[in-house]
Short mmCIF file of C-alpha atoms and ligand atoms in Angstrom, two decimals:
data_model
loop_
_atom_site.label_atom_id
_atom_site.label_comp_id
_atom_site.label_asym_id
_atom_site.label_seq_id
_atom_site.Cartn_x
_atom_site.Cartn_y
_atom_site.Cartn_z
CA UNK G 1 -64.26 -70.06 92.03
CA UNK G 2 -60.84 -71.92 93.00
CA UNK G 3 -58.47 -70.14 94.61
CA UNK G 4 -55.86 -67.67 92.70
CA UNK G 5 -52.38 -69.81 93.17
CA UNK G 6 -49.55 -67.59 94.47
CA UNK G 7 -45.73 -68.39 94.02
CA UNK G 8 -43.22 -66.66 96.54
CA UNK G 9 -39.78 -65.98 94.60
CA UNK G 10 -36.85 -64.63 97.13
CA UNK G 11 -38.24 -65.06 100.85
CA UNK G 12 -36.48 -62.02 102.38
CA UNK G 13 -38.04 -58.61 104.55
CA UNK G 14 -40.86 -58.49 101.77
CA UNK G 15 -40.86 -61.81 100.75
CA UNK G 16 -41.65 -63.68 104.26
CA UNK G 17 -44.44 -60.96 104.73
CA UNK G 18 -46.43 -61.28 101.45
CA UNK G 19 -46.60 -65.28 101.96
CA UNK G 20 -48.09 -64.47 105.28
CA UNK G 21 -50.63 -62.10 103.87
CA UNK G 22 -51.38 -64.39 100.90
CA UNK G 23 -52.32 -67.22 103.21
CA UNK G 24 -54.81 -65.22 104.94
CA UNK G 25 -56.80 -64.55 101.55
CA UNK G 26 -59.84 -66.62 101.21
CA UNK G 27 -59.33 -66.19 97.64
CA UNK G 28 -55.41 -67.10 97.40
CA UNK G 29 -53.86 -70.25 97.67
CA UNK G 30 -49.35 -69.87 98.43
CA UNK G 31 -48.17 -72.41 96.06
CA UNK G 32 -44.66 -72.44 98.12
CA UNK G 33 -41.71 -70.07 97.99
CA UNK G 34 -38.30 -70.09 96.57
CA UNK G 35 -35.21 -69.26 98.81
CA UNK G 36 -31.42 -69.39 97.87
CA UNK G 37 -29.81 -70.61 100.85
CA UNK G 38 -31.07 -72.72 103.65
CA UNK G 39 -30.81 -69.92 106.69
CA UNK G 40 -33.07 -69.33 109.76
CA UNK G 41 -35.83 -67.96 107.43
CA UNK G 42 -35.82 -70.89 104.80
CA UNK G 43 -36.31 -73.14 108.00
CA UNK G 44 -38.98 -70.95 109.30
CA UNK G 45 -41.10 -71.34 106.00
CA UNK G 46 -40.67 -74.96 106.39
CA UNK G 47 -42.08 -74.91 109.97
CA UNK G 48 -44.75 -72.94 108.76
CA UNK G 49 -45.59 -75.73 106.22
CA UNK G 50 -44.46 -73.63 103.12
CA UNK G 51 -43.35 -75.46 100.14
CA UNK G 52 -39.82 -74.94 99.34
CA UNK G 53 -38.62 -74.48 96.42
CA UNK G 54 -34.87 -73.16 95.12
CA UNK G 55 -32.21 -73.08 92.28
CA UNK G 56 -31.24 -76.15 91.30
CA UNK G 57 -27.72 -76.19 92.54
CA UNK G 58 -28.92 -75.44 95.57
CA UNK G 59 -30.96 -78.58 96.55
CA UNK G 60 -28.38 -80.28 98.02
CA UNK G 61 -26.91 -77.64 99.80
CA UNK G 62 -30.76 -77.50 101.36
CA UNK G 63 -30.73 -80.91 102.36
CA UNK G 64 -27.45 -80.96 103.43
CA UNK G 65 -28.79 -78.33 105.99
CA UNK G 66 -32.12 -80.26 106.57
CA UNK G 67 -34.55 -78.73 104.28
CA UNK G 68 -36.58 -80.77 101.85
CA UNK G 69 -37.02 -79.00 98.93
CA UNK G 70 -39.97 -79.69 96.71
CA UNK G 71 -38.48 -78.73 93.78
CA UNK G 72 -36.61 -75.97 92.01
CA UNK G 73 -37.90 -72.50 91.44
CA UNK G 74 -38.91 -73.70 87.77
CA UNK G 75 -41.32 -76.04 89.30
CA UNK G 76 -42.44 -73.61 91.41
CA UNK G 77 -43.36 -71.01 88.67
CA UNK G 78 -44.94 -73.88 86.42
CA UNK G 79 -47.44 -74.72 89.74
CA UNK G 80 -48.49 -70.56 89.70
CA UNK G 81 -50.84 -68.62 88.19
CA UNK G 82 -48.49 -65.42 89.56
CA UNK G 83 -45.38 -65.06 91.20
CA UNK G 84 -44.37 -62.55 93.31
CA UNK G 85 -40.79 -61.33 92.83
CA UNK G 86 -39.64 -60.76 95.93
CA UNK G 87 -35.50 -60.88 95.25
CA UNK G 88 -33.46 -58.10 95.86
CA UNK G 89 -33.49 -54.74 93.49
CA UNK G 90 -31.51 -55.13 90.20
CA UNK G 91 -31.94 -59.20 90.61
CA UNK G 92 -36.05 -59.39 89.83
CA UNK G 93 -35.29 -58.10 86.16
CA UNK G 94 -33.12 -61.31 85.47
CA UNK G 95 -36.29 -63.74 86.31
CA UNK G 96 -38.74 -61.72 83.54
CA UNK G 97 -37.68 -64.66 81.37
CA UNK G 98 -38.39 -67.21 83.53
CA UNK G 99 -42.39 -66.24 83.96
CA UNK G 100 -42.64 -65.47 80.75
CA UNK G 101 -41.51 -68.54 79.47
CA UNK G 102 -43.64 -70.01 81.71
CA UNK G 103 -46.89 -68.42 80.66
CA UNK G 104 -47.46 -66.87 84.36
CA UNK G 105 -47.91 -63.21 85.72
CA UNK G 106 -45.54 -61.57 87.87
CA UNK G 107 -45.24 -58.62 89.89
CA UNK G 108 -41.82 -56.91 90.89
CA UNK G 109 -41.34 -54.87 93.50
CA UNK G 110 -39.94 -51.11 93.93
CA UNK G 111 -36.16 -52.29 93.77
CA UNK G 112 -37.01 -53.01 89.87
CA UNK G 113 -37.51 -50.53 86.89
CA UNK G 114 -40.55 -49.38 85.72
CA UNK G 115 -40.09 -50.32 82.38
CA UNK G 116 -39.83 -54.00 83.11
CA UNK G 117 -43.67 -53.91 84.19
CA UNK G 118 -44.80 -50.77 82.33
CA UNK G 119 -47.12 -50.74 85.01
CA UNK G 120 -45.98 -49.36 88.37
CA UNK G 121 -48.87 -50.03 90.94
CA UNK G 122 -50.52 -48.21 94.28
CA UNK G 123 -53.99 -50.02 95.20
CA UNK G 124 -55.55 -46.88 96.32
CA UNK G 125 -54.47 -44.79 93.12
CA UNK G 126 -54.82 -46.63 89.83
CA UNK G 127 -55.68 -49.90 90.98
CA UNK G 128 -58.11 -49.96 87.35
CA UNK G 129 -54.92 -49.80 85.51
CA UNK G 130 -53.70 -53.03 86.88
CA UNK G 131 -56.52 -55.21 85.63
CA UNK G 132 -55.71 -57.84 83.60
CA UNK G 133 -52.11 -57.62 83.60
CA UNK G 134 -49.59 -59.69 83.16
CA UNK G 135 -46.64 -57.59 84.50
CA UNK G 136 -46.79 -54.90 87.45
CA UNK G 137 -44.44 -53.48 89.65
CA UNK G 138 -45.50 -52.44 93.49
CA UNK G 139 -44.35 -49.33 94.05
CA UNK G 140 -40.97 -48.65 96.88
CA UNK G 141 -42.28 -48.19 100.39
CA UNK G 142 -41.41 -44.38 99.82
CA UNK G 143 -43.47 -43.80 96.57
CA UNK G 144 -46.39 -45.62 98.04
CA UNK G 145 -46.44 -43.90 100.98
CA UNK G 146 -46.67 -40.71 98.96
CA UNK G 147 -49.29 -41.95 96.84
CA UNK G 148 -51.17 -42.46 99.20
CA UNK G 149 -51.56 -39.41 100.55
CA UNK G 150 -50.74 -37.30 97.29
CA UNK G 151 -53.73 -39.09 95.37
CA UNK G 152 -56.86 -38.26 97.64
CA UNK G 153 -55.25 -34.75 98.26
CA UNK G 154 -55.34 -34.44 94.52
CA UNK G 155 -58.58 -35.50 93.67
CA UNK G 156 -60.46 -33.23 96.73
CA UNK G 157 -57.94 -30.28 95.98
CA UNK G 158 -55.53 -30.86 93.26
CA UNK G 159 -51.95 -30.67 93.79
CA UNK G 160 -50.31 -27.86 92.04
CA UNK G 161 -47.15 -28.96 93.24
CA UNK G 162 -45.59 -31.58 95.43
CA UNK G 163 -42.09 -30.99 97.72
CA UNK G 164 -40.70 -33.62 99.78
CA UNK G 165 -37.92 -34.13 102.12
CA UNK G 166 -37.12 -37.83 102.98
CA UNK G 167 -35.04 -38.99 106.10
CA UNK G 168 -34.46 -42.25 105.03
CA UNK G 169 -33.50 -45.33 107.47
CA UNK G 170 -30.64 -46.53 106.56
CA UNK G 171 -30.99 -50.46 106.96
CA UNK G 172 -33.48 -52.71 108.13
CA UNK G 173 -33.54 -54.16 111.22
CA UNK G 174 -32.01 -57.71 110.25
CA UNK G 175 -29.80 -56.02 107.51
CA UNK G 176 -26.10 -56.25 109.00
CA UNK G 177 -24.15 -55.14 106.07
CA UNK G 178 -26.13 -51.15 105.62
CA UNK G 179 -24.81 -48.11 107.40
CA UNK G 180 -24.03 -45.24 107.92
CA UNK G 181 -23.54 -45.73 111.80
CA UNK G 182 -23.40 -42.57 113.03
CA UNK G 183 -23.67 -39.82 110.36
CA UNK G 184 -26.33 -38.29 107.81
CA UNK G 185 -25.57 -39.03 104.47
CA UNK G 186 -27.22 -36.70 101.82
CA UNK G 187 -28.35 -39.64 99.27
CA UNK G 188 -28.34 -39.26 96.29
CA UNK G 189 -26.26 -35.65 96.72
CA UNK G 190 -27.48 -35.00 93.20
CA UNK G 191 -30.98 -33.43 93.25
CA UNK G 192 -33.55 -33.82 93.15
CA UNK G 193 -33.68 -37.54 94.42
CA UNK G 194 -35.58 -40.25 92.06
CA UNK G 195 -38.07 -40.70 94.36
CA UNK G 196 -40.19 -37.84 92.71
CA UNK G 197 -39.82 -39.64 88.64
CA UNK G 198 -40.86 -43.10 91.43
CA UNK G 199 -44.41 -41.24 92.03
CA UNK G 200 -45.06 -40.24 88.62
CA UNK G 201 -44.70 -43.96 87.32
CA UNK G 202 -47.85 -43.83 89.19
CA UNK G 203 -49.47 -40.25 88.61
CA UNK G 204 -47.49 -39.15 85.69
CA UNK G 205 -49.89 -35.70 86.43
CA UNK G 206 -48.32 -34.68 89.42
CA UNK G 207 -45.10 -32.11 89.87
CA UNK G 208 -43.28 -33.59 92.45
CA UNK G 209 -39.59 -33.32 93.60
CA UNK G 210 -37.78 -34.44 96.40
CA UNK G 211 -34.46 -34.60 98.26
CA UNK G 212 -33.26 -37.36 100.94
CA UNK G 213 -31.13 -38.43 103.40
CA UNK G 214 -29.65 -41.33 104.96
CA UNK G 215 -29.92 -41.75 108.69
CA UNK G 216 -28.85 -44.17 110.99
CA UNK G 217 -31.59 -45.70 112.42
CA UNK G 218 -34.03 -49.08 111.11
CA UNK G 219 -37.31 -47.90 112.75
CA UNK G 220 -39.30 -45.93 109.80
CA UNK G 221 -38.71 -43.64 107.31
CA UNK G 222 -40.43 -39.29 107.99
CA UNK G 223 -41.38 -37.64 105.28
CA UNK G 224 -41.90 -34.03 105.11
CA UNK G 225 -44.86 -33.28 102.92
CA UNK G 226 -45.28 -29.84 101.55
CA UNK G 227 -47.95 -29.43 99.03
CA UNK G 228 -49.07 -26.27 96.72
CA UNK G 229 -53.23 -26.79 96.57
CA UNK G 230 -55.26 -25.79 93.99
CA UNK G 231 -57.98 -25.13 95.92
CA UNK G 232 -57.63 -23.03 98.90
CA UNK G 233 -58.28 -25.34 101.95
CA UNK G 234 -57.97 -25.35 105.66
CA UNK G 235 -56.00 -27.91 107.69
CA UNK G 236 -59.08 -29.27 108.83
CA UNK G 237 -60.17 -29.74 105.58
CA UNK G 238 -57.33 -31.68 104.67
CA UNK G 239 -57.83 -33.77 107.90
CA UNK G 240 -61.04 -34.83 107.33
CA UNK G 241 -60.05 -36.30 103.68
CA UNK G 242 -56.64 -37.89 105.40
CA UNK G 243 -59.20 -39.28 107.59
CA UNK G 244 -60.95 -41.54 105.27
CA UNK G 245 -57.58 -43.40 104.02
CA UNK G 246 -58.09 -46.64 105.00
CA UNK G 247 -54.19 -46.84 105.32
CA UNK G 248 -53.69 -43.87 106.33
CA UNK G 249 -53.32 -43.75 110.60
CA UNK G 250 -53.19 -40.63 112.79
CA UNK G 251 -50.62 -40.46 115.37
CA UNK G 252 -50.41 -38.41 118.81
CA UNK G 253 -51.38 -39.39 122.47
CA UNK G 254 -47.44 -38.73 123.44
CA UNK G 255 -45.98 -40.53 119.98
CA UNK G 256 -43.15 -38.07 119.11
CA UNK G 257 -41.16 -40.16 117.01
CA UNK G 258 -41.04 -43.61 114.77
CA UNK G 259 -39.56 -45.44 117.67
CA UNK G 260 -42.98 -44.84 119.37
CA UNK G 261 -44.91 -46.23 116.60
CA UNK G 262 -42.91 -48.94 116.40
CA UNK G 263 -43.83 -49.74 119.94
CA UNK G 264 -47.47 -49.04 119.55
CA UNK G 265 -47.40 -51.98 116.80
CA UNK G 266 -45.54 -54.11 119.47
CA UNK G 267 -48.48 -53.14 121.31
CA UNK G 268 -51.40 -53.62 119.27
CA UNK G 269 -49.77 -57.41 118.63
CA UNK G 270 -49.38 -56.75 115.26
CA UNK G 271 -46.86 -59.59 113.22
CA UNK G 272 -43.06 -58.79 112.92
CA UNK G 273 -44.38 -55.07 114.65
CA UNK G 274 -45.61 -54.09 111.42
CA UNK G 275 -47.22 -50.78 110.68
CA UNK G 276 -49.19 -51.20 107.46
CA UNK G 277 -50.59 -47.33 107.56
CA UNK G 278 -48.65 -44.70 106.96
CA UNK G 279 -48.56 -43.01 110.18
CA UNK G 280 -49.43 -39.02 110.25
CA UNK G 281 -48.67 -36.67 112.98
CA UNK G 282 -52.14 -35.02 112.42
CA UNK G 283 -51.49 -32.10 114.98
CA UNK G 284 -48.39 -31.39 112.26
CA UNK G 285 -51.29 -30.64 109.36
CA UNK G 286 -50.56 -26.99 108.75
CA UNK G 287 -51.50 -24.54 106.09
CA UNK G 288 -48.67 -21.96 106.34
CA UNK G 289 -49.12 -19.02 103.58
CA UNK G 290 -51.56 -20.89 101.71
CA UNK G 291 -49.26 -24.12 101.46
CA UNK G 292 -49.74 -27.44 103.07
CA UNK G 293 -47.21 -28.95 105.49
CA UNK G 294 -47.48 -32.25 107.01
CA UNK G 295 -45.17 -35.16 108.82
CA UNK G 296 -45.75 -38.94 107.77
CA UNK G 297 -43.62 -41.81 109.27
CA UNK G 298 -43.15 -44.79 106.51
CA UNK G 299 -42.86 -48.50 108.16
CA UNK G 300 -40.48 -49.55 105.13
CA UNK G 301 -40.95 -53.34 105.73
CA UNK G 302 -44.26 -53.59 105.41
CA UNK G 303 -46.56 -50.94 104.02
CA UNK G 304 -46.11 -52.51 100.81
CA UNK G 305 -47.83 -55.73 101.73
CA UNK G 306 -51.32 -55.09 101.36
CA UNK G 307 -50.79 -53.20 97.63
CA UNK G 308 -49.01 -56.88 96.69
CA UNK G 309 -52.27 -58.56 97.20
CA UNK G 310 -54.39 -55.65 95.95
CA UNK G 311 -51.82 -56.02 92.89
CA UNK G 312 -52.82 -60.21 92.69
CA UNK G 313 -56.48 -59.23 92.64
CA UNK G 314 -56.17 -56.79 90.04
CA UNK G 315 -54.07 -58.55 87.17
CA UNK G 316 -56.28 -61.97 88.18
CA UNK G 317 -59.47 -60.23 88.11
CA UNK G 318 -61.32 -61.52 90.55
CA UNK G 319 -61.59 -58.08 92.00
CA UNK G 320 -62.34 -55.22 89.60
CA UNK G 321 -63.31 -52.47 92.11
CA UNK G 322 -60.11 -51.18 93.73
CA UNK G 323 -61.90 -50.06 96.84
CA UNK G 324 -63.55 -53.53 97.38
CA UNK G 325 -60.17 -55.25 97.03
CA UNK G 326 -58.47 -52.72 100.06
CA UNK G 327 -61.90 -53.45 102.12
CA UNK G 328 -60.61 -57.01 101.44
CA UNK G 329 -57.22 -56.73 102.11
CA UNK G 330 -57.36 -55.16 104.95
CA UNK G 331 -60.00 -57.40 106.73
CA UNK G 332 -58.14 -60.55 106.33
CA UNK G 333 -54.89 -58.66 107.63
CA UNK G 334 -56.39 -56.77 110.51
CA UNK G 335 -55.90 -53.08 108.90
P1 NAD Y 1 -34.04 -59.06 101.07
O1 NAD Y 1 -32.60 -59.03 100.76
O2 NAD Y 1 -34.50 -58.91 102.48
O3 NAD Y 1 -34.68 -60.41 100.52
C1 NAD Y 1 -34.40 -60.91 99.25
C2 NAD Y 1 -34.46 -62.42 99.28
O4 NAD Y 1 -34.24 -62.93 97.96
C3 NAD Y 1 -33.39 -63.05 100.17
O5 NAD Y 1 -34.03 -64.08 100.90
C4 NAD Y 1 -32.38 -63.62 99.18
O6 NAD Y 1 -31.73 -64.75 99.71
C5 NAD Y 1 -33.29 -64.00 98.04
N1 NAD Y 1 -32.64 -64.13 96.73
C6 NAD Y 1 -31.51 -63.53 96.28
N2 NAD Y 1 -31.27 -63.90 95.01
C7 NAD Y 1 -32.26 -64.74 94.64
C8 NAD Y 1 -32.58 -65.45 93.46
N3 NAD Y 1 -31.82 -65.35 92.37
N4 NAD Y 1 -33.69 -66.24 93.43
C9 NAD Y 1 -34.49 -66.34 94.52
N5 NAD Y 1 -34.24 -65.68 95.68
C10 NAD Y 1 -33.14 -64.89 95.74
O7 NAD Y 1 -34.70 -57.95 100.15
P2 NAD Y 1 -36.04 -57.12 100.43
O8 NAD Y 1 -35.73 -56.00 101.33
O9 NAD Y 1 -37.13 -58.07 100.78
O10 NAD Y 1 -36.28 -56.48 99.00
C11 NAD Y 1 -36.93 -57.19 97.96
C12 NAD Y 1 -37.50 -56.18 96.99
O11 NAD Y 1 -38.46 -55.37 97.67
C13 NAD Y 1 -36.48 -55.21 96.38
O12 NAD Y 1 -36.90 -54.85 95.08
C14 NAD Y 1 -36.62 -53.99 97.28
O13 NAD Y 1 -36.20 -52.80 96.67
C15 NAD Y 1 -38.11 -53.99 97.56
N6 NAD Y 1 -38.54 -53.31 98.77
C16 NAD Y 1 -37.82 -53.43 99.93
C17 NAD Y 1 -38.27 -52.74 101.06
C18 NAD Y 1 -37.51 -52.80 102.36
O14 NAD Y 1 -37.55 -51.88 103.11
N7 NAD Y 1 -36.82 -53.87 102.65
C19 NAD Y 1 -39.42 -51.97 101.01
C20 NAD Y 1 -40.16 -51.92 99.83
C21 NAD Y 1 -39.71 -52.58 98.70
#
């Protein structure tokens, strides 16, 4: 079977991270990827051999700066079967014309609205729902690292009711212009937040609300995770189903905090230092009055990655078993 083609549209923090995943898919082929201005990471994706591709009153600014560009993102789309959207929130929506016109799927990411997909997307919880798509929109970092914890806990015990703090990072590491500095910003100060509505574009089941903050720091995002069961359970119990989450990782052995897990995936070599899993203190699993408490760190950059290639498999359909397209996923990234 020839190999699903795969256009790149805004090469930024997710961008730059789902070409590299795509490339290492046996069954995806990057057709190139579209950038706006010709900056360090344009003339990375060049040395990498990526096509590049842009608006077209940008070409000349690109080869005024030494990039040849293949042609403009138009071209691009036309040469794709689906295009990622990886441009910043509020700026995806504007392209929906664009693949349509073109005949070709698309996936947005969490920055967009639901309603421009209809179909808001977490590999591990209704990867079935994805199949055959046209339009689907991956899930923020946040709302897919609570789905993936929130689902399996649902199906083994059912989740009467889901509340969750959020200590948000406030930038990432390359972002220049996001603060605060040095304060905690309550945000939004209305409550509860919209990351709660976020999870139920995905499990429109589930009663979930939950605040957040800014902080000032890049390295992660915590969670605190406090679940009503319907099933009594100990935290053992809950361990052992935490335990079978393929992206799911347990963290101790002296890690206190998400500057130590961002070493440990210095340390384990992993590109960028990216941390795929969503990282649980499991010595924090706690059942406390019949209620479960636990502490996940989110790696806001990346954990997203894998459910964008899950999310190609599913609306191309070369993949209909959700758990076979994971196992894939994460062998060809090293998960
Ligand atoms: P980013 O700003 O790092 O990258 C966006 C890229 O798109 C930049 O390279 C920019 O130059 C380019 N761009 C801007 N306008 C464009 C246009 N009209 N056509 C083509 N390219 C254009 O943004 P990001 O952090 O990668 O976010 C992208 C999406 O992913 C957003 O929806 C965001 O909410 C979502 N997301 C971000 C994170 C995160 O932590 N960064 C996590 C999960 C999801």
């Amino acid at each position: 079977m020839s190999k699903v083609k795969v256009a790149i549209n805004g090469y930024g923090t997710i961008g730059k991270r789902v070409a590299d995943a795509v490339i290492l898919q046996d069954d995806m082929q990057l057709v190139g990827i579209a950038k706006t201005r010709p900056n360090f990471e344009t003339v990375m994706a060049r040395d990498k051999g990526f096509d590049v591709y842009t608006l077209p009153d940008r070409i000349s600014t690109m080869k005024d700066a030494g990039i040849e560009v293949v042609g403009t993102i138009d071209d691009m789309v036309g040469n794709a079967d689906v295009v990622v959207d990886c441009t910043p929130g509020g700026v995806g929506e504007k392209n929906k014309a664009i693949y349509e016109n073109a005949g070709v799927k698309a996936i947005w990411q969490g920055g967009e609205k639901h309603e421009l997909a209809g179909c808001s997307f977490n590999a591990e919880t209704n990867y079935e729902e994805a199949l055959g798509r046209d339009l689907v929109r991956v899930v923020s970092c946040n709302t897919t690292g609570l789905c993936r914890v929130i689902s399996p806990l649902d199906i083994e015990f059912g989740v009467k009711k889901a509340r969750v703090t959020l200590m948000r990072r406030a930038a990432d590491p390359g972002d220049i212009k996001n603060g605060p500095i040095n304060a905690i910003v309550p945000s939004p100060i209305k409550l509860p937040s919209h990351h709660g509505p976020d999870v139920k574009t995905v499990m429109p089941h589930i009663d979930i609300s939950t605040t957040a903050v800014k902080l000032p720091t890049t390295l992660m995002h915590l969670h605190t995770i406090n679940l009503e069961l319907d099933k009594e359970c100990s935290a053992e119990d809950v361990e052992a189903v935490l335990s079978e989450q393929s992206r799911v990782r347990f963290v101790g052995q002296g890690i206190t905090s998400t500057a130590e897990i961002m070493e440990l995936a210095r340390d384990m070599d992993r590109p960028r230092s990216d941390m795929w899993e969503n990282c649980i203190w499991n010595e924090s699993i706690t059942i406390y009055e019949g209620e479960l408490y636990f502490f996940q760190a989110i790696h806001q950059e990346s954990d997203v990655i894998p459910e964008n290639i899950d999310a190609i498999r599913a609306m191309m359909e070369i993949e209909n078993n959700g758990e076979r397209s994971v196992a894939k996923t994460n062998k060809a990234m090293g998960i």
